């Protein structure tokens, strides 16, 4: 029975008994306790807790889940998976234990012709919580399961919770006896490999708090109602009903392994070491595609880091199988094809998914190439010194200099039989973070702490900001700082920080860049290129004394660069409009996550759980924003209380910075936000807003970049000129360009394919000459050469096999080396007569691979690998010749 059919039967069974079908929730839900949805009940938590009324008394779903706690065990065993599908039925104060047991028993034991799974009732065992006599009795009465096949277990095994605060309760697990060939007699308490758990029925009636252990956590009370939450593992049922030994051999997962076999030339089941790699690829490919499908992108923290780790483990496992070319796109295609019947969105969104995996693989291959060399040297040095622990300093260098993730270093070290000094690594990481924080602070405070400014604040109070209404104003110099120290004066050529009692200069804040301008005294000019607020309430003007000497207590005229300020203000107002447009198009989930307001341009970051903004939606947002400009709306600013701002519905992105009094920037019913920045008086002053791009910058966060005013007009003019030039070159009207360019691209691709085919045909045509040129080495016909240019990958394997075939019945070894930049790929093939003399292709590779800085492996008749030293090919050929001569 195919996996999709197993899921369909589950859904049909429960919808037929009055359950409402609920679609799988996204793997990413607004739950701070979870990185990913890890159980079918997660989307129903509010109903179980009584926080919201359930819209139906009973429901059923097939929920996609990800659990990454045992990621290191994936592949090493056949029991651990990161992605899986959990089929569940749920009751919200409706039926309880009796109903749950009846529903489950009927589905698993009914014949396949009646819509069930047809499992043998005599091979089913169950477990119950140690004091749950009611559940044990129901299993006997409803299912007729004898007492000896009902086992009692403690809290660690038969009391369910998510491991965090939330609903919980005793549970009853259903197991299937796979037979004596899989382990010992005695039920699941003796052997959970033979007795496979397929379904967990949770009698959810309690609420737990955070903390505690798996078998001892705090229970804080009863839930508002007794509920049912069950979870059947679709993949586990699949390998029972498909007659295979584990999930990796089922219909939806095995095809990924098959693709890996095709790419690597190795066979699943031939060695445990390779099998681990095949399983890692199969599991992580599914998880990665499903996670990306729900909007996560690779990053260095949170969900994005988990995704990055999964994808990079695939790439590395593929490399260890001898595959040198990119693989993630190929594996993603297999996952799409197999999973699409249940998740059609994988097809419609595959272009984005494919782009994400390909970009991540490209980045990681660069990291892997550089980092692996350094790692190999570190391992060799450690072994030469007789050590068994890789130094924490070396692990840190790999991380800091080469971007090598520490978990990858730990994994590779373990494979090399070494440990890593993690304590030293952690200490160095802490030092780095401390330095980073200090550097960030230094950029804002002049490489010293705030102590130099606090006396100024104590003596003169806060700086009065006049910039909302004035762009030039008189003030007094109350402090000067040079190289981190307070000074009485600063002379021409010195870089100086000037503190005034009052200023029209805007200090960088809220995404808005600082004002530039000049300070003039009776005898000095100071050019200002930055304004910061290193101590709350104080504005520090940074610049260079261009003429004369400026001193404390000097009277000064502060003049803001008017054109720069106006351009930044236009960008800031445009950011508010873009924010409103994005929320209008995408909903309230699209909340601001950062911004930059610079002269003539803006950058707006926002959360987007649904992923990329469609091009059509982005165009609508741009059109709507420009419509608001044409309306020439008044941009009103005013201060009010926080309570009044809330009543007005103002967006409170930075409310915590303003205390009880807040500043509102109001554009009527379209945009109303709390903001301390500067803005135009009317929207018409913006001229035009031109959206340039929209892209991901991290897990669930998107970025829109746009130009404003004259900068936008220049961009439009440039694009128009470019379009005209392309039209002239292609002799086509602008509206004909997409079709004309598509045709040209297709012609180019066809030509490239033809050229590649001609190269391959020419190379393969050289097989006869290569075979005729075989040299005799100790009675072995040896063909060991650098392959003709353009031959690599599958063509290299095909050429090696062709040459081997031309050697006939002679004992023969063929070794072909292909180079591409700084990479080497090689294939070794042996004839049957050579194998009869004990010459296995895979065992010959260690004799020459070090010469090209590589490794590889494979079967006795055909093996392959790669390296990083093309210059070593002649030495590799010589090493192979010597190995054959030595017998």
Short mmCIF file of C-alpha atoms in Angstrom, two decimals, residues 385-660:
data_model
loop_
_atom_site.label_atom_id
_atom_site.label_comp_id
_atom_site.label_asym_id
_atom_site.label_seq_id
_atom_site.Cartn_x
_atom_site.Cartn_y
_atom_site.Cartn_z
CA UNK A 385 51.86 14.52 17.80
CA UNK A 386 50.24 11.35 19.13
CA UNK A 387 47.10 13.19 20.20
CA UNK A 388 43.47 12.18 20.03
CA UNK A 389 41.91 15.64 20.50
CA UNK A 390 41.75 18.36 17.87
CA UNK A 391 42.76 21.66 19.47
CA UNK A 392 40.00 24.12 20.19
CA UNK A 393 42.11 26.85 18.55
CA UNK A 394 42.12 24.89 15.29
CA UNK A 395 38.37 24.29 15.46
CA UNK A 396 37.88 28.01 16.07
CA UNK A 397 40.11 28.92 13.12
CA UNK A 398 38.02 26.66 10.90
CA UNK A 399 34.87 28.42 12.11
CA UNK A 400 36.15 31.98 12.20
CA UNK A 401 38.37 32.09 9.11
CA UNK A 402 36.84 29.49 6.82
CA UNK A 403 33.18 29.49 7.87
CA UNK A 404 33.30 25.83 8.90
CA UNK A 405 30.37 25.10 11.28
CA UNK A 406 31.52 23.59 14.58
CA UNK A 407 29.02 20.74 14.30
CA UNK A 408 30.61 19.76 10.98
CA UNK A 409 34.06 19.84 12.58
CA UNK A 410 32.80 17.63 15.41
CA UNK A 411 31.27 15.20 12.94
CA UNK A 412 34.38 14.99 10.76
CA UNK A 413 36.64 14.65 13.78
CA UNK A 414 34.56 11.74 15.05
CA UNK A 415 34.87 10.04 11.67
CA UNK A 416 38.63 10.51 11.91
CA UNK A 417 38.66 8.94 15.38
CA UNK A 418 39.32 12.23 17.17
CA UNK A 419 37.51 14.44 19.64
CA UNK A 420 37.51 18.25 19.73
CA UNK A 421 38.43 20.48 22.65
CA UNK A 422 34.98 22.05 22.83
CA UNK A 423 35.69 23.96 26.05
CA UNK A 424 38.52 25.89 24.40
CA UNK A 425 36.41 26.47 21.30
CA UNK A 426 33.56 27.83 23.44
CA UNK A 427 35.97 30.14 25.30
CA UNK A 428 37.29 31.55 22.02
CA UNK A 429 33.77 32.04 20.73
CA UNK A 430 32.91 33.98 23.88
CA UNK A 431 35.97 36.18 23.43
CA UNK A 432 34.99 36.83 19.82
CA UNK A 433 31.45 37.84 20.76
CA UNK A 434 32.80 40.16 23.44
CA UNK A 435 35.14 41.81 20.94
CA UNK A 436 32.33 42.12 18.39
CA UNK A 437 30.13 43.89 20.90
CA UNK A 438 32.98 46.19 21.85
CA UNK A 439 33.71 46.96 18.18
CA UNK A 440 30.06 47.72 17.51
CA UNK A 441 29.97 50.04 20.50
CA UNK A 442 33.26 51.61 19.41
CA UNK A 443 31.82 52.54 16.04
CA UNK A 444 29.16 54.50 17.87
CA UNK A 445 31.20 55.90 20.75
CA UNK A 446 34.68 56.48 19.36
CA UNK A 447 36.41 53.41 20.81
CA UNK A 448 35.79 54.14 24.44
CA UNK A 449 33.00 53.76 26.93
CA UNK A 450 30.39 56.37 27.69
CA UNK A 451 32.13 57.74 30.77
CA UNK A 452 33.54 60.72 28.84
CA UNK A 453 30.01 61.85 27.98
CA UNK A 454 28.22 61.36 31.27
CA UNK A 455 29.88 64.35 32.99
CA UNK A 456 28.70 66.51 30.08
CA UNK A 457 25.17 65.19 30.51
CA UNK A 458 25.30 65.77 34.27
CA UNK A 459 26.68 69.29 33.88
CA UNK A 460 24.64 70.58 30.96
CA UNK A 461 21.63 68.30 30.67
CA UNK A 462 20.23 66.76 27.50
CA UNK A 463 20.75 68.23 24.06
CA UNK A 464 17.70 70.11 22.85
CA UNK A 465 16.74 68.88 19.39
CA UNK A 466 15.42 71.59 17.08
CA UNK A 467 15.56 69.68 13.83
CA UNK A 468 11.85 69.05 13.36
CA UNK A 469 11.32 72.74 12.63
CA UNK A 470 14.79 74.26 12.06
CA UNK A 471 17.73 73.35 9.83
CA UNK A 472 20.06 76.07 11.13
CA UNK A 473 20.30 77.23 14.71
CA UNK A 474 22.57 78.91 17.21
CA UNK A 475 24.02 76.96 20.10
CA UNK A 476 26.95 76.66 22.47
CA UNK A 477 29.78 74.12 22.54
CA UNK A 478 29.50 72.37 25.91
CA UNK A 479 32.05 69.63 25.26
CA UNK A 480 34.77 68.43 22.87
CA UNK A 481 36.17 64.89 22.62
CA UNK A 482 39.31 63.86 20.72
CA UNK A 483 40.55 60.26 20.67
CA UNK A 484 38.22 59.31 23.48
CA UNK A 485 39.24 62.06 25.90
CA UNK A 486 37.63 65.39 26.78
CA UNK A 487 39.67 68.38 25.53
CA UNK A 488 39.26 72.15 25.88
CA UNK A 489 39.87 72.83 22.16
CA UNK A 490 40.52 71.20 18.78
CA UNK A 491 42.52 72.63 15.89
CA UNK A 492 42.50 72.45 12.11
CA UNK A 493 42.90 68.91 10.76
CA UNK A 494 41.80 67.15 13.94
CA UNK A 495 38.90 64.75 14.06
CA UNK A 496 36.62 65.86 16.85
CA UNK A 497 33.33 65.10 18.55
CA UNK A 498 31.32 68.19 19.42
CA UNK A 499 28.52 68.33 21.97
CA UNK A 500 26.14 71.30 21.77
CA UNK A 501 23.45 72.44 24.16
CA UNK A 502 20.97 72.63 21.26
CA UNK A 503 21.12 71.39 17.68
CA UNK A 504 19.08 70.93 14.50
CA UNK A 505 21.17 67.83 13.57
CA UNK A 506 19.34 64.49 13.60
CA UNK A 507 21.28 61.70 15.32
CA UNK A 508 21.14 58.29 13.62
CA UNK A 509 18.15 56.38 15.01
CA UNK A 510 15.15 54.32 13.97
CA UNK A 511 16.77 53.37 10.66
CA UNK A 512 17.25 57.01 9.63
CA UNK A 513 20.79 58.04 8.80
CA UNK A 514 22.37 60.99 10.56
CA UNK A 515 22.44 64.53 9.22
CA UNK A 516 25.58 66.04 7.69
CA UNK A 517 26.49 69.70 7.67
CA UNK A 518 28.80 72.30 9.28
CA UNK A 519 29.35 74.02 12.60
CA UNK A 520 30.64 77.61 12.39
CA UNK A 521 32.16 79.65 15.21
CA UNK A 522 33.75 83.06 14.97
CA UNK A 523 37.10 81.46 14.12
CA UNK A 524 36.46 77.85 13.07
CA UNK A 525 34.59 75.59 10.70
CA UNK A 526 33.85 71.96 11.60
CA UNK A 527 32.57 69.65 8.84
CA UNK A 528 30.10 67.15 10.36
CA UNK A 529 29.67 63.70 8.77
CA UNK A 530 27.99 61.75 11.57
CA UNK A 531 25.77 62.34 14.58
CA UNK A 532 25.26 59.72 17.29
CA UNK A 533 23.68 59.46 20.71
CA UNK A 534 26.14 57.33 22.73
CA UNK A 535 24.42 58.36 25.97
CA UNK A 536 20.66 58.75 26.08
CA UNK A 537 19.73 62.41 25.73
CA UNK A 538 23.09 63.58 24.35
CA UNK A 539 23.79 64.25 20.65
CA UNK A 540 27.40 64.02 19.59
CA UNK A 541 28.47 65.63 16.29
CA UNK A 542 31.46 63.92 14.68
CA UNK A 543 33.59 65.57 12.08
CA UNK A 544 36.82 67.31 11.13
CA UNK A 545 38.03 70.83 11.97
CA UNK A 546 38.48 72.35 8.50
CA UNK A 547 39.67 75.79 9.64
CA UNK A 548 40.66 77.56 12.86
CA UNK A 549 40.24 76.28 16.39
CA UNK A 550 37.00 75.34 18.09
CA UNK A 551 36.84 75.56 21.89
CA UNK A 552 34.46 74.75 24.72
CA UNK A 553 31.99 77.58 25.39
CA UNK A 554 32.24 78.88 21.80
CA UNK A 555 29.04 80.17 20.29
CA UNK A 556 28.24 78.18 17.17
CA UNK A 557 25.85 78.23 14.23
CA UNK A 558 24.85 74.66 13.32
CA UNK A 559 23.79 74.26 9.68
CA UNK A 560 22.29 71.01 8.39
CA UNK A 561 22.93 69.92 4.80
CA UNK A 562 19.45 70.81 3.59
CA UNK A 563 19.48 68.73 0.41
CA UNK A 564 20.63 65.60 2.24
CA UNK A 565 18.05 66.05 5.01
CA UNK A 566 15.24 66.55 2.46
CA UNK A 567 16.28 63.46 0.56
CA UNK A 568 16.43 61.34 3.72
CA UNK A 569 13.07 62.68 4.91
CA UNK A 570 11.49 61.72 1.59
CA UNK A 571 12.90 58.21 1.99
CA UNK A 572 11.58 57.95 5.56
CA UNK A 573 8.08 59.01 4.58
CA UNK A 574 8.21 56.58 1.67
CA UNK A 575 9.16 53.78 4.11
CA UNK A 576 5.94 54.41 6.07
CA UNK A 577 3.94 54.26 2.86
CA UNK A 578 5.64 51.05 1.73
CA UNK A 579 4.97 49.55 5.17
CA UNK A 580 1.30 50.35 4.83
CA UNK A 581 1.22 48.98 1.30
CA UNK A 582 2.92 45.74 2.31
CA UNK A 583 0.54 45.19 5.23
CA UNK A 584 -2.42 45.95 2.99
CA UNK A 585 -1.28 43.39 0.42
CA UNK A 586 0.05 40.67 2.72
CA UNK A 587 -1.87 41.10 5.95
CA UNK A 588 -0.90 42.05 9.48
CA UNK A 589 1.69 39.25 9.69
CA UNK A 590 3.92 41.46 7.53
CA UNK A 591 5.35 43.50 10.38
CA UNK A 592 8.36 45.79 10.15
CA UNK A 593 11.62 44.08 11.11
CA UNK A 594 14.06 46.86 10.34
CA UNK A 595 14.65 49.73 7.93
CA UNK A 596 17.21 52.07 6.43
CA UNK A 597 16.36 55.60 5.36
CA UNK A 598 19.21 57.10 3.36
CA UNK A 599 19.42 59.94 0.84
CA UNK A 600 17.11 59.01 -2.02
CA UNK A 601 16.72 55.35 -1.09
CA UNK A 602 15.11 53.09 1.46
CA UNK A 603 15.35 49.55 2.69
CA UNK A 604 12.33 48.02 4.42
CA UNK A 605 12.52 44.65 6.17
CA UNK A 606 9.41 42.79 7.24
CA UNK A 607 8.29 39.40 8.46
CA UNK A 608 6.71 37.24 5.79
CA UNK A 609 5.67 33.77 6.99
CA UNK A 610 4.29 33.00 3.53
CA UNK A 611 7.62 33.55 1.82
CA UNK A 612 8.41 35.68 -1.20
CA UNK A 613 6.12 38.48 -2.26
CA UNK A 614 4.74 37.68 -5.73
CA UNK A 615 5.92 40.05 -8.44
CA UNK A 616 2.34 41.05 -9.16
CA UNK A 617 1.75 41.95 -5.50
CA UNK A 618 4.96 43.98 -5.42
CA UNK A 619 3.86 45.91 -8.50
CA UNK A 620 0.49 46.60 -6.87
CA UNK A 621 2.22 47.87 -3.73
CA UNK A 622 4.38 50.23 -5.81
CA UNK A 623 1.33 51.49 -7.73
CA UNK A 624 -0.65 52.05 -4.54
CA UNK A 625 2.19 53.97 -2.89
CA UNK A 626 2.56 56.25 -5.90
CA UNK A 627 -1.19 56.82 -5.90
CA UNK A 628 -0.88 58.14 -2.33
CA UNK A 629 1.85 60.49 -3.53
CA UNK A 630 -0.44 61.86 -6.22
CA UNK A 631 -3.12 62.46 -3.60
CA UNK A 632 -0.60 64.78 -1.93
CA UNK A 633 -1.74 63.79 1.54
CA UNK A 634 -0.73 65.90 4.49
CA UNK A 635 1.91 64.29 6.71
CA UNK A 636 0.96 65.37 10.19
CA UNK A 637 3.23 64.88 13.20
CA UNK A 638 2.22 65.31 16.82
CA UNK A 639 2.95 64.10 20.31
CA UNK A 640 0.36 62.31 22.38
CA UNK A 641 0.03 59.82 25.18
CA UNK A 642 0.68 56.14 24.62
CA UNK A 643 -2.94 55.37 25.49
CA UNK A 644 -4.23 57.85 22.92
CA UNK A 645 -1.84 56.48 20.30
CA UNK A 646 -3.21 53.01 20.92
CA UNK A 647 -6.77 54.33 20.61
CA UNK A 648 -5.87 55.91 17.27
CA UNK A 649 -4.52 52.57 16.05
CA UNK A 650 -0.96 53.80 15.53
CA UNK A 651 1.66 51.19 14.70
CA UNK A 652 3.84 50.91 17.80
CA UNK A 653 7.08 49.60 16.42
CA UNK A 654 9.31 51.58 18.71
CA UNK A 655 6.93 52.57 21.49
CA UNK A 656 9.24 51.34 24.21
CA UNK A 657 11.71 54.07 23.36
CA UNK A 658 9.35 56.96 24.01
CA UNK A 659 7.87 56.36 27.43
CA UNK A 660 4.44 57.80 28.17
#
